[in-house]
Amino acid sequence: MPSFVSPDEIRTRFSQAMSAMYQQEVPQYGELLDLVAEVNQAVLTADPALAERLASNGELERLGLERHGAIRVGKPDELFMLRRLFAVMGMSAVGYYDLSVAGVPVHSTAFRPVGSDALSRNPFRVFTSLLRLELIDDPELRERAADILEHRDIFTPGARRLIDKAERAGGLSDEEADRFVLESLESFRWHRSATVDRATYRALHEAHRLVADVVCFKGPHINHLTPRTLDIDAVQRGMPARGITPKATIEGPPRRRCPLLLRQTSFKALEEPIMFQAPSLRAQAGGASGSHTARFGEIEARGAALTPKGRALYDQLLEQARTATGGDYEGALARAFEAFPDELETMRREGLAYFRYRRTDPKTPISPAETLDALIARGAVEATPLIYEDFLPVSAAGIFQSNLDGDSRAHYAANANREAFEQALGAPVLDEFALYGEAEARSIAALARAAG
Ligand code: OOG
Ligand code: NI
C-alpha cells in the first residue's frame, strides 16, 4: 500500500508556497502580514476571553495560517482543470457569485475545504472567477480574445500528470505532493511579458480592464492573498504608517460586538512594468514596454455564518445603508444595522446565525428529554457561532471595483448564468447554507448521542 499525504497537508504546503511566492512578488504583502500579526497579537493579549473562545473553537491555531487568494481564468476548460487541481488539496467549489450586476464581466466560486476538521487545519480558500467573453460587445474583439485564450495552456505538463495520478491512485506520496505544489504554483506566477502586442492589449483593456488582465498573460497570476485579522479597523488605521494606502471604506457589515459574516478592505493595485510582444516579425527590436495594474492587497475579519433568514436581513440592511442619501456611509451603515441583534443568544434564538453546540463538561449528565434551550440555560451546553467561510458578492464587487477605474462601472445588466458556470466547472457548486446547516446538525446529533 502506498502511503499518501493527506489533502489537508498538501493544501497547507501549497498555501505556504503561494504566500512565500507572493511575498517576493509583492513586498507590500509581507508588510501587511507583519501588521496583521502585530494587531492580532495585541487583540489576543488585551482580550484573554476572546483568546480562550477562539482556542476552544479551533480558530486560534488556524489564524496565523489563514489566507484566501483570488484568480481569474478565461475559458471553461481552465475552470474545469482548476476544479481537479484544487480537489487534490481537499478543496471544493462552494457558492456561485454573479458579478456582472456590479459591472464586472465574470462569475465566480470559492474553492475551499468543507469539513470541520479540514477547515480547522487550514481554511485556505481561492476566490476563482471565470471571464464571460459573451459580455464583450464588439464581436471581432470577442473572437480575438477567444482565439488568444484558445492557444494557451495555463497548466504545466507535470501538474497535469500529477493531477491524473492523484485521481487514479487516490492520493499522492510525500515526494509527489511536493512536486505537485511546485508544478501547480507555476500556473499562478506573475509574468512580466504579455502574450500579445501593445495594440491588442489596449483594445482589450478598452473593452474592460479585467478582460486585458485575464486574456493577455500566460496564466491566472494570483492577484491578492488575504490574511485574517481580529481587528480590521486597527489594521486599516495602521496601514498608512507602513506606506500602504487602503481603500476608503471597509466592505461588509459595520463593527459590532458580535462580528457578522465578513468585513474586508484592500489597498490599491500596483503599477507593474510589462513587456509586449512585437506586433510583427518585421519589428525587430522586440516589443514595447508598458505597465499593468492587477495585483493588490486585502485583509479581512470573519464573523458568524448567517442562516438564510439572517442573510436576508443582512442584505436588506446593507441595501438600506447603500441607498441612504447623504455622504456619511459609515454612519448610515451603523444606523441600519441597529436592527440586527448584537447579542449571540438573541441571534441564536431568532435563528439568524448557525451555531456549534458542545457540552461544557462531559462529566455533567444531560438527558434526552431536555431541550437545547434548557441545556444552554442551565450551562450544560454552550453554543458558539460557526465562522463564515465564504464570500459576499457586494463586497467582492467593491474589491474588484476598487482596483478598476471608476468608469468601468456597471455596463452590464444582471444576468447570472449558474448553469453555464457549472457546465464549465464540470460539477455543481456546493450550497454554503447546506454546509453550515449540516455542521450545526452534526453537533446536535453528537449531543443527542451523549444524552443516550
Ligand atoms: C476577486 C475579488 C473578490 C473577495 O475577497 O471578495 C475577492 C478578484 O479581484 O479577482 O477577492
Ligand atoms: Ni479577496
Coordinates of C-alpha atoms and ligand atoms in Angstrom, one line a residue:
M1 CA 0.0 0.0 0.0
P2 CA 1.5 3.4 -0.9
S3 CA 1.2 5.9 1.8
F4 CA -0.5 9.2 0.8
V5 CA -0.1 12.6 2.2
S6 CA -3.4 14.0 3.3
P7 CA -5.1 16.6 1.1
D8 CA -5.1 19.0 4.2
E9 CA -1.3 18.7 4.3
I10 CA -1.0 19.3 0.6
R11 CA -3.2 22.4 0.9
T12 CA -1.0 23.7 3.7
R13 CA 2.2 23.2 1.7
F14 CA 0.5 24.9 -1.2
S15 CA -0.8 27.9 0.6
Q16 CA 2.6 28.4 2.3
A17 CA 4.4 28.2 -1.0
M18 CA 1.9 30.6 -2.5
S19 CA 2.4 33.0 0.3
A20 CA 6.2 32.9 0.0
M21 CA 5.9 33.5 -3.7
Y22 CA 3.6 36.4 -3.3
Q23 CA 5.8 38.0 -0.7
Q24 CA 8.6 38.0 -3.2
E25 CA 6.4 39.3 -5.9
V26 CA 4.6 42.0 -3.9
P27 CA 6.7 43.2 -1.0
Q28 CA 3.8 45.2 0.5
Y29 CA 2.0 41.9 1.1
G30 CA 4.9 41.0 3.5
E31 CA 4.5 44.3 5.3
L32 CA 0.7 43.7 5.6
L33 CA 1.3 40.3 7.1
D34 CA 3.6 41.8 9.7
L35 CA 1.0 44.4 10.6
V36 CA -1.8 41.8 10.8
A37 CA 0.3 39.6 13.1
E38 CA 1.1 42.6 15.3
V39 CA -2.6 43.6 15.6
N40 CA -3.8 40.0 16.2
Q41 CA -1.3 39.6 19.0
A42 CA -2.3 42.8 20.6
V43 CA -6.0 41.9 20.4
L44 CA -5.4 38.5 22.0
T45 CA -3.3 40.0 24.8
A46 CA -5.9 42.6 25.5
D47 CA -8.8 40.2 25.5
P48 CA -8.0 36.8 27.1
A49 CA -11.6 35.7 27.0
L50 CA -11.6 36.1 23.2
A51 CA -8.3 34.1 23.0
E52 CA -9.9 31.4 25.0
R53 CA -13.1 31.3 22.9
L54 CA -11.0 31.2 19.7
A55 CA -8.9 28.4 21.1
S56 CA -11.9 26.3 22.1
N57 CA -13.4 26.8 18.7
G58 CA -10.3 25.6 17.0
E59 CA -9.7 29.0 15.4
L60 CA -6.6 30.0 17.2
E61 CA -4.2 27.6 15.5
R62 CA -5.6 28.3 12.1
L63 CA -5.4 32.1 12.5
G64 CA -1.8 32.5 11.6
L65 CA -2.1 30.3 8.5
E66 CA -5.4 31.7 7.3
R67 CA -5.4 33.2 3.8
H68 CA -7.6 33.5 0.8
G69 CA -6.3 34.2 -2.7
A70 CA -8.0 35.2 -5.9
I71 CA -7.5 34.3 -9.5
R72 CA -9.3 34.9 -12.8
V73 CA -9.4 32.4 -15.7
G74 CA -10.5 32.9 -19.3
K75 CA -12.1 29.7 -20.6
P76 CA -14.3 26.9 -19.4
D77 CA -11.6 24.1 -19.5
E78 CA -9.3 26.2 -17.3
L79 CA -12.0 26.3 -14.7
F80 CA -12.6 22.5 -15.2
M81 CA -9.0 21.8 -14.7
L82 CA -8.8 24.0 -11.6
R83 CA -11.6 22.1 -10.0
R84 CA -9.4 18.9 -10.4
L85 CA -6.3 20.7 -9.2
F86 CA -7.9 22.0 -6.0
A87 CA -9.6 18.7 -5.3
V88 CA -6.1 17.2 -4.8
M89 CA -5.8 19.7 -1.9
G90 CA -9.2 18.8 -0.5
M91 CA -10.9 22.0 -1.9
S92 CA -14.4 22.0 -3.5
A93 CA -16.3 24.8 -5.3
V94 CA -18.7 26.4 -2.9
G95 CA -21.2 29.0 -4.0
Y96 CA -22.0 30.9 -7.2
Y97 CA -21.3 34.7 -7.4
D98 CA -22.7 36.7 -10.3
L99 CA -20.5 39.8 -10.5
S100 CA -22.0 41.1 -13.8
V101 CA -24.5 43.1 -11.7
A102 CA -21.6 45.2 -10.5
G103 CA -20.2 45.8 -13.9
V104 CA -17.5 43.1 -13.7
P105 CA -17.8 40.6 -16.6
V106 CA -17.1 37.5 -14.5
H107 CA -18.9 34.9 -12.5
S108 CA -17.2 33.1 -9.6
T109 CA -17.0 30.5 -7.0
A110 CA -14.8 29.8 -4.0
F111 CA -12.7 26.7 -3.8
R112 CA -12.3 25.8 -0.1
P113 CA -12.2 22.8 2.3
V114 CA -15.7 21.9 3.6
G115 CA -15.3 19.6 6.6
S116 CA -14.9 21.0 10.1
D117 CA -11.6 19.2 10.7
A118 CA -10.2 20.3 7.3
L119 CA -11.3 23.9 8.0
S120 CA -9.7 24.0 11.4
R121 CA -6.4 22.5 9.9
N122 CA -6.2 25.1 7.2
P123 CA -9.2 27.0 5.7
F124 CA -7.2 28.2 2.6
R125 CA -9.7 29.4 0.0
V126 CA -9.3 30.7 -3.5
F127 CA -11.9 33.0 -5.0
T128 CA -12.0 32.0 -8.6
S129 CA -13.6 33.9 -11.4
L130 CA -14.4 32.9 -15.0
L131 CA -14.4 35.6 -17.6
R132 CA -17.6 36.0 -19.6
L133 CA -16.5 36.8 -23.1
E134 CA -20.1 36.9 -24.2
L135 CA -20.4 40.2 -22.3
I136 CA -17.9 41.9 -24.6
D137 CA -19.9 43.9 -27.1
D138 CA -17.6 44.0 -30.1
P139 CA -17.8 40.7 -31.9
E140 CA -14.4 41.0 -33.5
L141 CA -12.7 41.7 -30.2
R142 CA -14.6 38.9 -28.6
E143 CA -13.3 36.5 -31.2
R144 CA -9.8 37.8 -30.9
A145 CA -9.8 37.2 -27.2
A146 CA -11.3 33.7 -27.5
D147 CA -8.6 32.9 -30.1
I148 CA -5.8 34.1 -27.8
L149 CA -7.2 32.0 -24.9
E150 CA -7.6 29.0 -27.2
H151 CA -3.9 28.9 -27.7
R152 CA -2.7 28.9 -24.1
D153 CA -2.3 26.2 -21.6
I154 CA -2.1 27.6 -18.0
F155 CA -1.0 24.2 -16.5
T156 CA 2.4 22.6 -16.7
P157 CA 2.6 19.1 -18.1
G158 CA 3.9 18.0 -14.7
A159 CA 0.9 19.4 -12.9
R160 CA -1.4 17.7 -15.3
R161 CA 0.3 14.3 -14.8
L162 CA 0.2 14.6 -11.0
I163 CA -3.5 15.5 -11.0
D164 CA -4.2 12.5 -13.2
K165 CA -2.1 10.4 -10.9
A166 CA -3.8 11.6 -7.7
E167 CA -7.2 10.9 -9.3
R168 CA -6.2 7.4 -10.4
A169 CA -4.3 6.3 -7.3
G170 CA -6.5 8.2 -4.8
G171 CA -3.7 10.4 -3.5
L172 CA 0.0 11.5 -3.7
S173 CA 3.1 10.3 -2.0
D174 CA 5.2 12.8 0.0
E175 CA 7.6 13.4 -2.8
E176 CA 4.8 13.7 -5.4
A177 CA 2.9 16.1 -3.2
D178 CA 6.0 18.4 -3.1
R179 CA 6.3 18.2 -6.8
F180 CA 2.6 18.9 -7.2
V181 CA 2.9 22.0 -5.2
L182 CA 5.9 23.3 -7.2
E183 CA 4.2 22.5 -10.6
S184 CA 0.8 23.9 -9.7
L185 CA 2.3 27.0 -8.3
E186 CA 3.7 27.8 -11.8
S187 CA 0.1 28.5 -13.0
F188 CA -0.3 31.4 -10.5
R189 CA 3.1 33.1 -11.0
W190 CA 3.3 36.6 -12.3
H191 CA 4.8 37.0 -15.8
R192 CA 6.3 40.3 -16.9
S193 CA 5.8 39.6 -20.5
A194 CA 2.3 39.8 -22.0
T195 CA 1.4 37.3 -24.7
V196 CA 0.1 40.0 -27.0
D197 CA 1.3 43.1 -28.7
R198 CA 0.5 46.6 -27.3
A199 CA -2.4 47.3 -29.7
T200 CA -4.2 44.1 -28.7
Y201 CA -3.6 44.8 -25.0
R202 CA -5.0 48.3 -25.5
A203 CA -8.1 47.1 -27.3
L204 CA -8.9 44.5 -24.7
H205 CA -8.2 47.0 -21.9
E206 CA -10.6 49.4 -23.6
A207 CA -13.3 46.7 -23.5
H208 CA -12.7 46.2 -19.8
R209 CA -9.5 46.3 -17.7
L210 CA -10.3 42.9 -16.4
V211 CA -10.5 41.4 -19.9
A212 CA -6.9 42.5 -20.6
D213 CA -5.8 41.1 -17.2
V214 CA -7.3 37.7 -18.0
V215 CA -6.5 37.4 -21.7
C216 CA -3.1 39.0 -22.2
F217 CA -1.0 36.9 -19.9
K218 CA 0.3 33.3 -19.8
G219 CA -1.7 32.4 -16.8
P220 CA -4.0 33.5 -14.0
H221 CA -1.5 35.3 -11.7
I222 CA -2.6 35.3 -8.1
N223 CA -4.0 38.8 -7.7
H224 CA -4.1 39.0 -3.9
L225 CA -3.6 36.9 -0.8
T226 CA -5.6 38.0 2.2
P227 CA -4.7 37.3 5.8
R228 CA -7.4 37.3 8.5
T229 CA -7.3 39.9 11.2
L230 CA -9.1 40.1 14.6
D231 CA -9.3 43.9 14.3
I232 CA -9.8 45.1 10.8
D233 CA -10.3 48.7 11.9
A234 CA -6.9 48.7 13.7
V235 CA -5.2 47.3 10.6
Q236 CA -6.9 49.8 8.3
R237 CA -5.7 52.6 10.6
G238 CA -2.2 51.2 10.8
M239 CA -1.7 50.8 7.0
P240 CA -0.6 54.4 6.1
A241 CA 2.2 54.4 8.7
R242 CA 3.6 51.4 6.8
G243 CA 3.4 53.1 3.4
I244 CA 0.2 51.3 2.4
T245 CA -2.9 53.2 1.2
P246 CA -6.1 51.4 1.9
K247 CA -9.4 51.9 0.0
A248 CA -11.7 54.4 1.7
T249 CA -14.3 52.1 3.3
I250 CA -14.5 48.7 4.7
E251 CA -16.8 46.4 2.8
G252 CA -19.5 44.3 4.7
P253 CA -21.2 44.8 8.0
P254 CA -20.2 47.5 10.5
R255 CA -18.0 46.9 13.5
R256 CA -20.1 45.1 16.2
R257 CA -19.7 43.3 19.5
C258 CA -20.7 40.0 17.7
P259 CA -19.0 40.1 14.3
L260 CA -21.1 39.1 11.3
L261 CA -20.1 37.4 8.1
L262 CA -17.1 39.1 6.6
R263 CA -15.5 42.6 6.6
Q264 CA -12.9 43.4 4.1
T265 CA -10.7 46.2 2.9
S266 CA -7.9 46.4 0.3
F267 CA -5.0 48.5 -0.9
K268 CA -4.6 49.7 -4.4
A269 CA -3.2 47.6 -7.2
L270 CA 0.5 48.1 -8.0
E271 CA 1.5 49.5 -11.3
E272 CA 3.9 46.9 -12.7
P273 CA 6.1 47.1 -15.7
I274 CA 5.3 44.7 -18.5
M275 CA 6.7 43.9 -22.0
F276 CA 4.5 43.5 -25.0
Q277 CA 5.1 41.1 -27.9
A278 CA 6.4 42.6 -31.1
P279 CA 3.5 43.2 -33.4
S280 CA 5.1 41.5 -36.4
L281 CA 8.3 39.8 -37.4
R282 CA 9.4 42.9 -39.1
A283 CA 9.5 44.9 -35.8
Q284 CA 13.0 43.6 -35.0
A285 CA 13.7 45.4 -31.7
G286 CA 11.1 43.3 -29.8
G287 CA 8.0 44.5 -28.1
A288 CA 7.4 47.8 -26.4
S289 CA 7.2 48.2 -22.7
G290 CA 4.2 49.3 -20.7
S291 CA 2.5 48.8 -17.3
H292 CA -0.3 46.8 -15.9
T293 CA -2.2 47.1 -12.6
A294 CA -3.8 43.9 -11.3
R295 CA -2.2 42.8 -8.1
F296 CA -3.2 44.3 -4.7
G297 CA -3.5 43.5 -1.0
E298 CA -6.5 42.8 1.1
I299 CA -7.3 42.0 4.7
E300 CA -10.5 40.5 6.2
A301 CA -12.2 39.9 9.5
R302 CA -14.6 36.9 9.8
G303 CA -17.7 36.6 12.0
A304 CA -20.8 34.4 12.3
A305 CA -22.2 32.5 9.4
L306 CA -25.8 33.6 8.9
T307 CA -28.9 31.4 8.1
P308 CA -31.0 32.3 5.1
K309 CA -33.1 34.4 7.5
G310 CA -30.1 36.2 8.9
R311 CA -28.6 36.7 5.5
A312 CA -31.9 38.2 4.1
L313 CA -31.8 40.7 7.0
Y314 CA -28.1 41.4 6.3
D315 CA -28.8 42.0 2.6
Q316 CA -31.8 44.3 3.4
L317 CA -29.9 46.4 5.9
L318 CA -26.8 46.7 3.6
E319 CA -29.0 47.8 0.8
Q320 CA -30.7 50.4 3.1
A321 CA -27.3 51.8 4.0
R322 CA -26.0 51.8 0.4
T323 CA -29.1 53.7 -0.8
A324 CA -29.2 56.2 2.1
T325 CA -28.8 59.7 1.0
G326 CA -26.0 62.0 2.4
G327 CA -22.3 61.3 2.4
D328 CA -21.8 59.5 5.6
Y329 CA -21.8 55.9 4.5
E330 CA -20.3 54.5 7.8
G331 CA -22.9 56.4 9.8
A332 CA -25.7 55.1 7.6
L333 CA -24.3 51.5 7.9
A334 CA -24.2 51.7 11.7
R335 CA -27.7 53.1 11.9
A336 CA -29.1 50.4 9.5
F337 CA -27.5 47.6 11.5
E338 CA -29.1 48.7 14.7
A339 CA -31.9 46.5 13.5
F340 CA -29.7 43.4 13.6
P341 CA -29.5 41.9 17.1
D342 CA -25.9 42.2 18.5
E343 CA -26.1 39.5 21.1
L344 CA -25.3 35.9 20.4
E345 CA -28.1 34.4 22.4
T346 CA -30.7 36.6 20.6
M347 CA -29.2 35.7 17.2
R348 CA -29.4 32.1 18.1
R349 CA -33.0 32.2 19.4
E350 CA -34.1 34.2 16.4
G351 CA -32.5 31.7 14.0
L352 CA -30.3 34.4 12.4
A353 CA -26.9 32.5 12.7
Y354 CA -25.6 29.0 12.7
F355 CA -24.0 27.6 15.9
R356 CA -22.0 24.6 17.0
Y357 CA -23.3 23.0 20.2
R358 CA -21.0 21.4 22.7
R359 CA -21.2 20.2 26.3
T360 CA -19.4 22.5 28.7
D361 CA -18.3 19.5 30.8
P362 CA -18.5 15.9 29.6
K363 CA -19.0 14.7 33.2
T364 CA -22.2 16.7 33.7
P365 CA -25.0 14.3 32.7
I366 CA -27.6 15.5 30.1
S367 CA -30.9 13.9 29.4
P368 CA -32.5 13.3 26.1
A369 CA -35.7 14.8 27.4
E370 CA -34.2 18.3 27.9
T371 CA -34.4 20.9 25.1
L372 CA -31.4 22.6 23.7
D373 CA -32.6 25.9 25.2
A374 CA -32.9 24.3 28.6
L375 CA -29.4 22.8 28.4
I376 CA -28.0 26.1 27.4
A377 CA -29.9 27.9 30.1
R378 CA -28.5 25.6 32.8
G379 CA -25.0 25.9 31.4
A380 CA -24.6 22.2 30.4
V381 CA -24.2 23.1 26.7
E382 CA -22.6 26.1 25.1
A383 CA -23.3 27.4 21.6
T384 CA -20.5 29.0 19.6
P385 CA -21.3 30.7 16.2
L386 CA -20.0 29.0 13.1
I387 CA -17.4 31.1 11.3
Y388 CA -18.4 32.4 7.9
E389 CA -16.1 30.6 5.4
D390 CA -17.4 32.2 2.2
F391 CA -17.6 35.5 0.4
L392 CA -20.1 38.2 -0.2
P393 CA -21.0 39.3 -3.7
V394 CA -21.5 43.0 -2.9
S395 CA -18.1 43.1 -1.1
A396 CA -16.4 41.2 -3.8
A397 CA -17.7 43.7 -6.3
G398 CA -16.4 46.5 -4.2
I399 CA -13.0 44.9 -4.0
F400 CA -13.0 44.4 -7.8
Q401 CA -14.1 48.0 -8.3
S402 CA -11.5 49.5 -6.0
N403 CA -9.0 48.2 -8.5
L404 CA -10.6 49.3 -11.6
D405 CA -11.1 52.8 -13.0
G406 CA -14.3 54.4 -11.9
D407 CA -15.5 54.5 -15.5
S408 CA -15.6 50.7 -15.9
R409 CA -18.7 50.6 -13.6
A410 CA -22.0 49.0 -14.4
H411 CA -22.3 48.4 -18.1
Y412 CA -24.0 45.0 -17.8
A413 CA -27.4 44.0 -16.8
A414 CA -27.7 41.4 -14.1
N415 CA -27.6 38.0 -15.9
A416 CA -26.5 35.2 -13.7
N417 CA -25.8 32.1 -15.6
R418 CA -25.1 29.5 -13.0
E419 CA -25.8 26.7 -15.4
A420 CA -23.1 27.7 -17.8
F421 CA -20.7 28.1 -14.9
E422 CA -21.4 24.7 -13.5
Q423 CA -21.1 23.2 -17.0
A424 CA -17.6 24.7 -17.3
L425 CA -16.7 23.6 -13.8
G426 CA -17.8 20.1 -14.6
A427 CA -19.8 19.8 -11.3
P428 CA -22.4 21.7 -9.4
V429 CA -21.2 24.2 -6.8
L430 CA -22.0 23.3 -3.2
D431 CA -24.6 25.3 -1.3
E432 CA -23.0 27.2 1.6
F433 CA -26.2 27.2 3.7
A434 CA -26.5 23.4 3.4
L435 CA -22.8 23.1 4.6
Y436 CA -23.3 25.3 7.7
G437 CA -26.7 23.6 8.4
E438 CA -25.1 20.2 8.3
A439 CA -22.2 21.2 10.7
E440 CA -24.8 22.6 13.2
A441 CA -26.9 19.4 12.8
R442 CA -23.9 17.2 13.4
S443 CA -23.1 19.0 16.7
I444 CA -26.7 18.5 17.8
A445 CA -26.6 14.8 16.8
A446 CA -23.4 14.4 18.9
L447 CA -25.2 15.9 21.9
A448 CA -28.2 13.5 21.4
R449 CA -25.8 10.6 21.4
A450 CA -24.1 11.8 24.6
A451 CA -27.5 12.1 26.2
G452 CA -28.2 8.4 25.2
Ligands
OOG1 C1 -11.6 38.9 -6.6 C2 -12.3 40.0 -5.8 C3 -13.1 39.4 -4.7 C4 -13.0 39.0 -2.2 O1 -12.3 38.8 -1.2 O2 -14.2 39.3 -2.1 C5 -12.4 39.0 -3.5 C6 -10.7 39.4 -7.7 O3 -10.4 40.6 -7.8 O4 -10.3 38.6 -8.6 O5 -11.3 38.6 -3.6
NI2 NI -10.3 38.7 -1.7

